[in-house]
Coordinates of C-alpha atoms and ligand atoms in Angstrom, one line a residue:
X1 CA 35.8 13.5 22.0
X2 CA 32.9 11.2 22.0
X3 CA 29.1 12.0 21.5
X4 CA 26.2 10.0 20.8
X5 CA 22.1 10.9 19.6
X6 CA 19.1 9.0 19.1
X7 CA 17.5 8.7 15.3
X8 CA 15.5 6.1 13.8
X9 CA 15.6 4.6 9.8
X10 CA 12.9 3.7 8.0
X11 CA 13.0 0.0 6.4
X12 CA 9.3 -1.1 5.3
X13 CA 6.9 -0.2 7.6
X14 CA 9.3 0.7 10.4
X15 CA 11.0 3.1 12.2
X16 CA 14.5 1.2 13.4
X17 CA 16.3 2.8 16.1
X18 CA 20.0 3.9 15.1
X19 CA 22.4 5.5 17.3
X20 CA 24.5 8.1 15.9
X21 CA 28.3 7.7 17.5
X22 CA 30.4 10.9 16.2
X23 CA 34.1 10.6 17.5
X24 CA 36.3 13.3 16.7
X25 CA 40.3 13.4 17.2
X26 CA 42.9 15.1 15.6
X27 CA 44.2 13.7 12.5
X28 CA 44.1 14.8 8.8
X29 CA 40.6 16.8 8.2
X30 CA 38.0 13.6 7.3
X31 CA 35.0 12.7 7.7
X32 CA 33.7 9.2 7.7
X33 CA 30.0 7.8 8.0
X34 CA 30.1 4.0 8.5
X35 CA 27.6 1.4 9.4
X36 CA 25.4 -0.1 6.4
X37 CA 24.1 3.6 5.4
X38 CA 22.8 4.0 1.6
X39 CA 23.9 6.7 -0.6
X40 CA 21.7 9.5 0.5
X41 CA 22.6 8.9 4.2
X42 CA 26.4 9.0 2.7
X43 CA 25.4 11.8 1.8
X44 CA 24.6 13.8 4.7
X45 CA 28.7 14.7 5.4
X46 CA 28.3 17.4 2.5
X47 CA 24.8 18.6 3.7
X48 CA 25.8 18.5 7.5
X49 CA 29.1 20.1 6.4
X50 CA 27.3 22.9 4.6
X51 CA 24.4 23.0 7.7
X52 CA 27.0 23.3 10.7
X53 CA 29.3 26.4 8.4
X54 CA 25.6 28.4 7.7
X55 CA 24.3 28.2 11.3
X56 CA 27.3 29.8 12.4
X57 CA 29.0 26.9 14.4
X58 CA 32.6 25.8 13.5
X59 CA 33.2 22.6 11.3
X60 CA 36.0 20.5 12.9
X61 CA 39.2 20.6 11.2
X62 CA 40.0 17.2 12.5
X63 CA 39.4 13.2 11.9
X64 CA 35.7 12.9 12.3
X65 CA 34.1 9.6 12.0
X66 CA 30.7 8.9 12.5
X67 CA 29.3 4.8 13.6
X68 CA 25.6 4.4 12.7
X69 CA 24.4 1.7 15.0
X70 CA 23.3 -1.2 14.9
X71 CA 25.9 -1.9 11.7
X72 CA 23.4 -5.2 10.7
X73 CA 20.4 -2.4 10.1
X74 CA 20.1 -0.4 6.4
X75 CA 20.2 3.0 7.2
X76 CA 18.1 4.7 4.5
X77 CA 16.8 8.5 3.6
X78 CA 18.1 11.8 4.8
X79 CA 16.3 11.6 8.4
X80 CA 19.4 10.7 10.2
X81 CA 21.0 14.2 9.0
X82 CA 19.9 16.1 12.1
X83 CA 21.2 13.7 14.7
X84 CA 24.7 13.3 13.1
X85 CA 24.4 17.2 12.9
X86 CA 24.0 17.4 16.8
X87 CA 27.0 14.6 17.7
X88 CA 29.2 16.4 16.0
X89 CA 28.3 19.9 17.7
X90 CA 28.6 18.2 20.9
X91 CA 31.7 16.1 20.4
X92 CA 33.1 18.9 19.3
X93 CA 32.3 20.8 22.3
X94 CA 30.0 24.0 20.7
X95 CA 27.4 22.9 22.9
X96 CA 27.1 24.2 26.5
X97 CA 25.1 22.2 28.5
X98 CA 24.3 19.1 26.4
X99 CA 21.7 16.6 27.3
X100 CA 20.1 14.7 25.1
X101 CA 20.1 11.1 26.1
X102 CA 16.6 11.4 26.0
X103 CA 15.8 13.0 23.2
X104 CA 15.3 11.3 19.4
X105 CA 16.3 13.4 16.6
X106 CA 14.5 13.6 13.1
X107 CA 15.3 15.7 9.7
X108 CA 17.2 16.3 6.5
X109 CA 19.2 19.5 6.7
X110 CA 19.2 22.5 4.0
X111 CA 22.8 23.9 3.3
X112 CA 21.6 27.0 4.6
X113 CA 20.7 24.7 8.3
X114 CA 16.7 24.2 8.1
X115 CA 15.3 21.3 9.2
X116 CA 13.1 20.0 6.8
X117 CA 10.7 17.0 7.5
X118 CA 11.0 13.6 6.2
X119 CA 8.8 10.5 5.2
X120 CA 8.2 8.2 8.1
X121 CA 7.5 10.9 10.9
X122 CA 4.6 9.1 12.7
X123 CA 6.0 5.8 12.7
X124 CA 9.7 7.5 13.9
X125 CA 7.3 9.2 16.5
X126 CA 5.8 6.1 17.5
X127 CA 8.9 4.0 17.8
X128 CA 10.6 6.5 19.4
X129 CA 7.7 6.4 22.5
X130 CA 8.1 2.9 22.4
X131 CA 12.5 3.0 23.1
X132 CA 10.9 5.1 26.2
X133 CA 12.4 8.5 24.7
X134 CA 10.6 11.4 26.2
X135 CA 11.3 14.4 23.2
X136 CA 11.5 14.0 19.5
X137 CA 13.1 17.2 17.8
X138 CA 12.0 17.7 14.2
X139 CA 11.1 20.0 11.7
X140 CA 7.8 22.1 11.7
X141 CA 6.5 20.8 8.6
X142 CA 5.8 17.3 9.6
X143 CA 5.2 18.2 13.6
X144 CA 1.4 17.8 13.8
X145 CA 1.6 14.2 12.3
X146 CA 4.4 13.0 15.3
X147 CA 2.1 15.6 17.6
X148 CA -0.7 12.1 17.0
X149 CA 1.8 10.4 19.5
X150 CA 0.5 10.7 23.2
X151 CA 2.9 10.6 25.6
X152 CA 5.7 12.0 23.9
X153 CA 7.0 16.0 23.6
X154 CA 7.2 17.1 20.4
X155 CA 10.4 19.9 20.0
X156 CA 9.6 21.9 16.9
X157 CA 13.1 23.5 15.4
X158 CA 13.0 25.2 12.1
X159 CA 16.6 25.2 12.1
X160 CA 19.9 23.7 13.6
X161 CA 20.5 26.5 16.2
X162 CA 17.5 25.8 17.3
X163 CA 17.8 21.9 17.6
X164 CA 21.0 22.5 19.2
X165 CA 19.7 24.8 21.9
X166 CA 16.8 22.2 22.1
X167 CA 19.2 19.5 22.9
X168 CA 21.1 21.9 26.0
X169 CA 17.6 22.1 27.7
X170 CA 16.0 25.2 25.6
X171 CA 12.5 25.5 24.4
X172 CA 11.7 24.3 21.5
X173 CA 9.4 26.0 18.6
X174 CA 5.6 26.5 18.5
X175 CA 3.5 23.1 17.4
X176 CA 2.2 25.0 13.6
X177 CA -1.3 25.1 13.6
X178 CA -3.8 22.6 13.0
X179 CA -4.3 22.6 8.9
X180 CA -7.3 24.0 7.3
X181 CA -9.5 21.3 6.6
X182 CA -8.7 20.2 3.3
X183 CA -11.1 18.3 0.8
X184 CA -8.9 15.4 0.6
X185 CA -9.1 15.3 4.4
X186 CA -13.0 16.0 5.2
X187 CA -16.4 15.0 4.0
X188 CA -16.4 14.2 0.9
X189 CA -16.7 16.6 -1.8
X190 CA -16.1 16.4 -6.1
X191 CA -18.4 14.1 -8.4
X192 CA -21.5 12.6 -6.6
X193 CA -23.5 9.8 -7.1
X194 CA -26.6 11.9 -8.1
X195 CA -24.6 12.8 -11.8
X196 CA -25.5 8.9 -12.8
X197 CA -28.6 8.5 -14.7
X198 CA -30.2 5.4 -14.0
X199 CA -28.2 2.2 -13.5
X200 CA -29.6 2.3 -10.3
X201 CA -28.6 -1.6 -9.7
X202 CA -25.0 -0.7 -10.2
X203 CA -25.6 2.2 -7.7
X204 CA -27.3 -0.2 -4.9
X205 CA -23.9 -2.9 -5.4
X206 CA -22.0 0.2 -4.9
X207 CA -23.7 0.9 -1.5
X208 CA -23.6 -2.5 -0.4
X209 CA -20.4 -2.5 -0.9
X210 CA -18.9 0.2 0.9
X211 CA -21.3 -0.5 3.7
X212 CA -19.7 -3.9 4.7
X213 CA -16.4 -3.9 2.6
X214 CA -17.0 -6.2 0.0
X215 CA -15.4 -6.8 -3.5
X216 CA -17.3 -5.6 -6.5
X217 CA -16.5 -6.0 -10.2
X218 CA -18.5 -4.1 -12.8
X219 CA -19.1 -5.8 -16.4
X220 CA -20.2 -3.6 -19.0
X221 CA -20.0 -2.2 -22.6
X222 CA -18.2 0.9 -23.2
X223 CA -19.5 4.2 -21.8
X224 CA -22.3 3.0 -19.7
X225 CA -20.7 4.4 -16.9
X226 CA -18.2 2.0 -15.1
X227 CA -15.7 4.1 -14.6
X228 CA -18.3 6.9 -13.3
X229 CA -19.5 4.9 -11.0
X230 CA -16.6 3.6 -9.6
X231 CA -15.0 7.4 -9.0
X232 CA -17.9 8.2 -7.5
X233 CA -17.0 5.2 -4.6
X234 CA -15.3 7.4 -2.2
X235 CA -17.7 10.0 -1.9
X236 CA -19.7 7.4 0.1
X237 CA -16.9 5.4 2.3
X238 CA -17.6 5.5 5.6
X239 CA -14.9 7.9 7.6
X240 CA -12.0 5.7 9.7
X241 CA -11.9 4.9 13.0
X242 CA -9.1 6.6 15.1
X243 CA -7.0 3.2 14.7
X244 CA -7.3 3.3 11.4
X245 CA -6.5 6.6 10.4
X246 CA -2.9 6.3 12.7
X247 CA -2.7 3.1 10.8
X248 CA -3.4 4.4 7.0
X249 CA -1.2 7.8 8.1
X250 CA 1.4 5.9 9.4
X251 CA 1.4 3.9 5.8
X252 CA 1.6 6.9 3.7
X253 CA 3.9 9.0 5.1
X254 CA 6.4 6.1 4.9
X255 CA 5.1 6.5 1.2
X256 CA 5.6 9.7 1.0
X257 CA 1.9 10.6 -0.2
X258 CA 1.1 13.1 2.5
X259 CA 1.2 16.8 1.9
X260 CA 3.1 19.2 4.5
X261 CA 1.0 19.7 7.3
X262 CA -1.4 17.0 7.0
X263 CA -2.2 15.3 10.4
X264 CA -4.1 13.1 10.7
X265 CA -5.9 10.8 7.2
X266 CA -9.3 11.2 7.5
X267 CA -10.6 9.9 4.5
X268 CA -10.1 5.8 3.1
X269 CA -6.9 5.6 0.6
X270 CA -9.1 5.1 -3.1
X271 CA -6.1 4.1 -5.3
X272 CA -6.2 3.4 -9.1
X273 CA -3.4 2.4 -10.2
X274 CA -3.0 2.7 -14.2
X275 CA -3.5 -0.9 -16.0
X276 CA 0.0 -1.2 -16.9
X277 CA 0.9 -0.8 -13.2
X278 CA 3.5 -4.2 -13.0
X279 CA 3.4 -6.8 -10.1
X280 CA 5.8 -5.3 -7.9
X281 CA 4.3 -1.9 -8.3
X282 CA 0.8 -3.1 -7.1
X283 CA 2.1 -5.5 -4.6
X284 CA 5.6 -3.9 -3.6
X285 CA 8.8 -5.6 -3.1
X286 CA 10.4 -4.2 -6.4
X287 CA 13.0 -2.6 -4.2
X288 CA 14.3 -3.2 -0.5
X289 CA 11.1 -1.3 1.4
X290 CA 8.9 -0.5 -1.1
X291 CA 5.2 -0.6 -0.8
X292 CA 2.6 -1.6 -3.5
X293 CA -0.8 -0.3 -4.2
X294 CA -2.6 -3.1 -2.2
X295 CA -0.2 -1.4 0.9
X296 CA -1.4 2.0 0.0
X297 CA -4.8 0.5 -0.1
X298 CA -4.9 -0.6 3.3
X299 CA -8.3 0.1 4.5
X300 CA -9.5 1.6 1.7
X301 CA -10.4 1.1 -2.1
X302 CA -8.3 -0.4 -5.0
X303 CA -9.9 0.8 -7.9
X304 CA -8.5 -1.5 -11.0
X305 CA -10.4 0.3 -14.0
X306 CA -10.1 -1.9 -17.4
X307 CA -9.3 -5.2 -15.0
X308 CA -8.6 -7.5 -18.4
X309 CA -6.1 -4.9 -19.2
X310 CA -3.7 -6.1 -15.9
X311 CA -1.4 -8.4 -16.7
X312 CA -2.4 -11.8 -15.6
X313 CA 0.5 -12.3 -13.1
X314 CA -0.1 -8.8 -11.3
X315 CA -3.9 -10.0 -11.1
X316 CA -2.6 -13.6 -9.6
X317 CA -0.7 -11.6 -7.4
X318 CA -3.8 -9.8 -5.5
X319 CA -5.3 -13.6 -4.5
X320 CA -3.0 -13.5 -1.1
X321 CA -3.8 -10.0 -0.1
X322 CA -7.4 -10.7 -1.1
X323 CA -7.8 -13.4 1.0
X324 CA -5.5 -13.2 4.0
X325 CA -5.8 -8.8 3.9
X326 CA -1.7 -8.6 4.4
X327 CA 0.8 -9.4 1.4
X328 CA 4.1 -11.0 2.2
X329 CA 7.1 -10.0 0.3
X330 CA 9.7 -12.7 0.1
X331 CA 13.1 -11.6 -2.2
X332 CA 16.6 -12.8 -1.8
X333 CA 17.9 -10.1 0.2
X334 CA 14.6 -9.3 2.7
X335 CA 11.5 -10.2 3.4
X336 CA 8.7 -8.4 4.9
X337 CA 4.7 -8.9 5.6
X338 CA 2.8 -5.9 5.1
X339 CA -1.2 -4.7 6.1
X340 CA -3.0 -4.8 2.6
X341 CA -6.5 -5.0 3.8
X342 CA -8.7 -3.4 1.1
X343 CA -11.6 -3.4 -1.2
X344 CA -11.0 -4.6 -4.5
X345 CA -13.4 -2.6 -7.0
X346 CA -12.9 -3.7 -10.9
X347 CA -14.2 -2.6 -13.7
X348 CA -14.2 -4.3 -17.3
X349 CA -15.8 -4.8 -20.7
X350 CA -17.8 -8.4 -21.0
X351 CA -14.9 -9.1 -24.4
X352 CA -12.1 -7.5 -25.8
X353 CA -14.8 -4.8 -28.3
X354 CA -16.8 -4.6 -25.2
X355 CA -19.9 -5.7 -26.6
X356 CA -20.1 -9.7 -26.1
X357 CA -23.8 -11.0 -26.5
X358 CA -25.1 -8.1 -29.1
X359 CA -24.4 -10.5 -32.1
X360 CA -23.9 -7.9 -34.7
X361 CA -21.9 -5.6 -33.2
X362 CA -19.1 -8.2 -31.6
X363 CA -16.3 -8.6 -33.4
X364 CA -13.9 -11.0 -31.0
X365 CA -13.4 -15.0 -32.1
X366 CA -14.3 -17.5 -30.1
X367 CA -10.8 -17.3 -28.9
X368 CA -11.1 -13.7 -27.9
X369 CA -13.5 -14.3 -25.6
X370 CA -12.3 -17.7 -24.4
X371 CA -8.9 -16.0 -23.4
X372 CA -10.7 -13.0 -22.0
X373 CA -13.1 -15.2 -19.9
X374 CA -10.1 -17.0 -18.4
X375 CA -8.4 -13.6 -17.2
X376 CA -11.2 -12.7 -15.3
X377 CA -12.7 -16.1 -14.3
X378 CA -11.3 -18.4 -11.7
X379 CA -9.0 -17.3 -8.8
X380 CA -10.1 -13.9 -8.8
X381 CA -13.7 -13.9 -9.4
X382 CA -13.9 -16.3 -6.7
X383 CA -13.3 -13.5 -4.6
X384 CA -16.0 -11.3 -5.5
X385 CA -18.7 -10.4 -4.0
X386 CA -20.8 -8.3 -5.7
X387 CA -20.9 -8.7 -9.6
X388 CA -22.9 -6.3 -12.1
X389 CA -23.8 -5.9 -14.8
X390 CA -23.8 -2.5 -16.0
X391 CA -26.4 -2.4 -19.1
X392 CA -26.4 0.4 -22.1
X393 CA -29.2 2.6 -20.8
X394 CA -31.6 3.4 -23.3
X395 CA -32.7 7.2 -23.4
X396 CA -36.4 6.6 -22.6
X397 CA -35.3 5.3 -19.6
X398 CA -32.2 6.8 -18.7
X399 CA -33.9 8.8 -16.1
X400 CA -33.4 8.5 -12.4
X401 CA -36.1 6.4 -11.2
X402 CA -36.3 4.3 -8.1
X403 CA -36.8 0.7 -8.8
X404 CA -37.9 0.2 -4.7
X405 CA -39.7 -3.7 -4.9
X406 CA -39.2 -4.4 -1.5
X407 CA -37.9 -2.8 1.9
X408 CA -34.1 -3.7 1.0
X409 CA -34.4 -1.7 -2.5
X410 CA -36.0 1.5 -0.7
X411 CA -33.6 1.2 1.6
X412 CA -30.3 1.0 -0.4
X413 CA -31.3 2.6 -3.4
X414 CA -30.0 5.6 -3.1
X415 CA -29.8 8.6 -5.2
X416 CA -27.1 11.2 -4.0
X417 CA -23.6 10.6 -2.3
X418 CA -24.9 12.1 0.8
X419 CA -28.2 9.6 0.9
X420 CA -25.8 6.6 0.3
X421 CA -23.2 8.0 2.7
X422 CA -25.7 8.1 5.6
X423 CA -27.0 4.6 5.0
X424 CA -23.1 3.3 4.9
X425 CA -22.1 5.1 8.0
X426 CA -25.4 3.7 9.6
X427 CA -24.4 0.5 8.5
X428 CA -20.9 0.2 9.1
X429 CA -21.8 1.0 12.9
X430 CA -23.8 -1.8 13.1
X431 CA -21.3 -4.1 12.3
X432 CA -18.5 -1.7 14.5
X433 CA -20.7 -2.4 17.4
X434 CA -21.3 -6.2 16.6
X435 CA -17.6 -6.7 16.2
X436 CA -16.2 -4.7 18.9
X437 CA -14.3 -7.9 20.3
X438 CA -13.5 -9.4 17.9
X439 CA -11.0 -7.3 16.0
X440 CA -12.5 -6.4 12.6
X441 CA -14.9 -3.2 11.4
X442 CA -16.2 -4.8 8.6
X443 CA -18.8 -8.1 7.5
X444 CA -16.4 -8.6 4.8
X445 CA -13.9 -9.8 7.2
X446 CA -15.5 -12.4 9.5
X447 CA -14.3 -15.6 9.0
X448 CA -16.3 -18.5 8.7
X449 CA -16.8 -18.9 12.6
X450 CA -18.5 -15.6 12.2
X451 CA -20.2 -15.8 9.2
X452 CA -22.1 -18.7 11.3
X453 CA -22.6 -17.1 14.6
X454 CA -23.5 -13.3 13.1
X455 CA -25.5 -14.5 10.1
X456 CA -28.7 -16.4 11.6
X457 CA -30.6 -17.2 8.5
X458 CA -34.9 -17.9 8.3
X459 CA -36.0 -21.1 7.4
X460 CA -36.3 -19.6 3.4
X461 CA -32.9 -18.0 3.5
X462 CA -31.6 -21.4 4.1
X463 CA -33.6 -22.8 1.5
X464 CA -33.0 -20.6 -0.8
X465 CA -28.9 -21.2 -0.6
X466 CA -29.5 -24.5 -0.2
X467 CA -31.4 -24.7 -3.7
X468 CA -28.3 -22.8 -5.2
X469 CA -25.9 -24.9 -4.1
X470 CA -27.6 -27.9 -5.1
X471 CA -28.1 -25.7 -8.6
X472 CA -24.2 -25.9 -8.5
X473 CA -24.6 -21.9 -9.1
X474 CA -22.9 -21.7 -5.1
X475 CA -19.3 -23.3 -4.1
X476 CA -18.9 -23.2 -0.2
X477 CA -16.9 -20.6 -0.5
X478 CA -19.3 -18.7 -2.5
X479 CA -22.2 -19.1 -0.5
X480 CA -19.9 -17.7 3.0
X481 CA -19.6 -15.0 0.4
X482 CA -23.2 -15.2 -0.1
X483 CA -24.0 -14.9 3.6
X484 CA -21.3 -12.2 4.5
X485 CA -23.3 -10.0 1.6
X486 CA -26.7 -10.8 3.0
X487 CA -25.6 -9.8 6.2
X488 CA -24.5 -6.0 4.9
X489 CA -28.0 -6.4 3.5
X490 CA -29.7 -6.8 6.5
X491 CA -27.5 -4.0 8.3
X492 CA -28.9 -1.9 5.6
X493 CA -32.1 -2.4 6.8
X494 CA -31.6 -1.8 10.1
X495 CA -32.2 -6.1 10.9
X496 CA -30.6 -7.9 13.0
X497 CA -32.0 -11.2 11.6
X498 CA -30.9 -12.1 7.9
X499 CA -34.0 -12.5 6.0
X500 CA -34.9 -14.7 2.9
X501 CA -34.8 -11.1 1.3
X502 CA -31.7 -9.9 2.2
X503 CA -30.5 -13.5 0.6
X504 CA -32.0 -12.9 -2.5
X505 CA -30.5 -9.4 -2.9
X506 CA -27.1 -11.2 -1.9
X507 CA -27.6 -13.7 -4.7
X508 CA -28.5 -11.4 -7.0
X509 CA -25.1 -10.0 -6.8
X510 CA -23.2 -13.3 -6.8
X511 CA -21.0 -13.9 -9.8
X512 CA -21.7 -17.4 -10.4
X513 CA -25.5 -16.3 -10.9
X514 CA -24.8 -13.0 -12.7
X515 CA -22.3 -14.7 -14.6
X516 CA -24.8 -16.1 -17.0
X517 CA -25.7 -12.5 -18.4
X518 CA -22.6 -10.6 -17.9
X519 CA -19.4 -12.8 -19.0
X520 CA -20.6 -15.5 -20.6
X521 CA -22.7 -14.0 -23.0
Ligands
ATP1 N1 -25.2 6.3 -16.5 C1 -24.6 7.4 -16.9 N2 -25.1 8.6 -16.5 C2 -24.5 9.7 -16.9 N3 -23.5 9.8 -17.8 C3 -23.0 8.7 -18.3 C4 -23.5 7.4 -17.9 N4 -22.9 6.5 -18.5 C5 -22.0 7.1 -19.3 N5 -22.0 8.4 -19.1 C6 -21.2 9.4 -19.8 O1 -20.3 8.7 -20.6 C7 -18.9 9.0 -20.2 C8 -18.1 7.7 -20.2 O2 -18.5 6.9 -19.1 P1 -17.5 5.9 -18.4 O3 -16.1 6.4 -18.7 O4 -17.8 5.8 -17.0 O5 -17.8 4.6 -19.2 P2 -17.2 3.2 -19.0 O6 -18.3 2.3 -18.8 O7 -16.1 3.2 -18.0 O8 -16.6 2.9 -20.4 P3 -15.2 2.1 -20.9 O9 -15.7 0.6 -20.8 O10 -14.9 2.5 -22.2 O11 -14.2 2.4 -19.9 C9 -19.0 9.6 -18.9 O12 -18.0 10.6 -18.7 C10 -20.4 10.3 -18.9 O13 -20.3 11.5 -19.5
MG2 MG1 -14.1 3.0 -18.1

């Protein structure tokens, strides 16, 4: 007999359908599983074996073969378990009433016949809405993420019984209940902003920054508080939108990063990955599916903490993603283009001691800080906005004390997490509501039609870039970047007009004008 149920592979980003075919007829006791599937799908025949004997159902003594189609797709992961599970309960005739063609089936089985949940269950949840399936019977641990879905019923079975009465028309299991709100899920909580003394110009970068999504990269000796600053970063993110969140939950349950009963992401990915992270690990590719940092970092933070330390490829490698905010992975046997639209946060020493331009204490050669110049300059700094210099404070003034000159400095420099939060958020919905047709959230991301139409300069913001490009200290590309930061300024401020201050503050930050005291010294 003949039986066939819905499941879907992961490859990438995706959820690929597969149909699972079981025939069974008599014949020497085998079991086959054909059709492209990797070894823990292979797999599956002990762990369905084991499954279908525990929940008290009989395991064909006959030739049992089942056909995951399409052959041309990978099958990958334990997810397909259930399905196969199912077909061969109903082409063996143990269940009464089947009818399933509507229904998608989702888990890795136990031995003893749980269903336990697997990576991918949002985007299986999605793709299964879009093959027009009505039902998607999975485990309970994973249920609230496919749950996101609309329009689809979500059958909760803890075990294979229960999937198999689910599949001859029963009622399925109770939807768990929503999780307690977590810290890594609600407002943010841990370090805050208010624990740095001084360095209050590092501080303002750092609000500008997350307020319109710019690149930042701060230069420093050791233990002035780079790294501090930098942790302290997601603590004043503004939250997702509802797109997003799908979009970054969707992304790490593929990956595996989500704990059992997460919904919904509610809080921006903030990933640092260690300095001896390789290419492939922070752009993906190193195997058939797998996703870098930058992907994990999709609408969130990349935090690279000693940035000289990367090697020089794996920093080559982040100029795509950078500028384009996806990263395409080309290799001999697939190819795939993934989101990778994040902000790039570094953090270095000006020279290989750390303490380039005090002359007694440096020790590096010329050619120490030639070769370390090189590694940062170039390709990457190009792509920065916002570059500071974070200076040794000295204990008389190590204190935290506003440095307000202007409106823009009152404004932005903040003193707690909560205080910059509220001035990002404000911020950010500024630009939200600018951009709402136009497709991004952020004034990092308008191009340079944008940059012209959004950022409406005075007559001495003008002058003032024009007087740094003819300086040489702006490149066209740096004085967009220029613009896109005055901009964040502005909406800051709570001005809708980009003012000669707001350019100032911008230039301030540029690295072609900080350069001078940071790297070069
Ligand atoms: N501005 C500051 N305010 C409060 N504490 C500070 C500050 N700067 C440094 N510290 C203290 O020094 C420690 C080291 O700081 P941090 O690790 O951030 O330095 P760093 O600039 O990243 O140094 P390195 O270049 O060696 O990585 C912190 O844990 C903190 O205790
Ligand atoms: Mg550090």
């Amino acid at each position: 007999m003949l039986a066939r149920a819905h499941s879907f592979t992961i490859e990438g980003l995706e959820a690929r359908p597969v149909i699972v075919e079981v025939d069974i007829r008599t014949g020497l006791p085998a079991f086959t599983i054909v059709g492209l599937a990797d070894a823990a799908v292979r797999e599956a025949r002990d762990r369905v074996h084991a499954a279908i004997l525990n929940a008290g159902y009989e395991f064909p003594g006959r030739r049992i073969t089942a056909n995951l189609a399409p052959s041309d797709t990978r099958k990958a992961g334990a997810g397909l378990d259930l399905a196969i599970a199912i077909a061969v309960l109903a082409a063996s005739g143990q269940l009464p009433h089947p009818a399933f063609d509507n229904m998608a089936f989702f888990g890795e089985l136990a031995l003893d016949g749980q269903v336990r949940a697997c990576q991918g269950t949002l985007a299986v949840a999605q793709s299964a809405r879009a093959a027009s399936l009505t039902t998607l019977v999975l485990g309970p641990e994973r249920a609230r993420e496919a749950a996101l879905v609309d329009g689809l019923r979500v059958a909760v079975a803890e075990r294979l019984e229960a999937a198999a009465r689910i599949a001859c028309g029963g009622p399925p299991g109770r939807l768990p209940s929503a999780p307690r709100p977590s810290t890594r899920q609600n407002a943010p909580t841990g370090p805050d902003l208010a624990d740095i003394a001084g360095q209050q110009h590092a501080v303002r970068a750092l609000v500008v920054a997350a307020a319109g999504g710019h690149n930042v990269l701060l230069v420093g000796p050791p233990g002035t508080g780079k790294t501090m600053l930098a942790q302290r970063l997601p603590t004043i993110l503004p939250p997702l939108s509802r797109s997003e969140a799908i979009e970054v939950t969707r992304i790490h349950s593929i990956a595996g990063q989500l704990d059992a009963g997460d919904g919904l992401v509610t809080r921006r990915p903030f990933r640092a990955p260690h300095h001896t992270a390789t290419t492939a690990g922070l752009v993906g590719g190193a195997h058939h599916g797998s996703l870098g940092e930058v992907v994990l970092a999709h609408h969130g933070v990349l935090f690279l903490d000693e940035l000289s330390e990367f090697s020089r490829h794996a920093i080559e490698a982040l100029r795509q993603p950078l500028e384009d905010g996806r990263v395409a992975i080309v290799r001999a046997q697939h190819a795939a283009v993934y989101p990778a639209r994040f902000m790039l946060v570094g953090a270095t020493n000006p020279c290989p001691c750390g303490h380039a331009g005090e002359v007694e204490r440096c020790r590096c050669s010329e050619a120490d800080l030639a070769r370390h110049r090189r590694k940062l300059s170039g390709p990457l700094l190009d792509r920065i906005d916002l570059l500071v210099h974070v200076a040794p404070q000295r204990a008389a003034r190590a204190g935290r004390r506003p440095i307000g000159v202007g409106p823009d400095e009152r404004a932005v420099a903040q003193t707690t997490s909560a205080q910059a939060r509220g001035a990002v958020v404000k911020a950010r919905e500024r630009q939200l509501a600018r951009f709402a047709d136009q497709g991004i959230g952020a004034n990092a991301h308008m191009d340079v039609k944008l940059v012209r139409q959004y950022t409406g300069l005075d007559a001495r913001g003008e002058a003032m870039l024009c007087s740094a490009q003819e300086r040489g200290l702006l490149s066209v590309r740096g004085t967009h970047r220029t613009m896109r930061v005055a901009r964040t300024v502005a909406d800051l401020n709570g001005s809708e007009r980009v003012r000669a201050e707001h350019v100032a503050a911008a230039l301030a930050f540029r690295p072609e004008v900080a350069l001078g005291s940071a790297l070069a010294a």
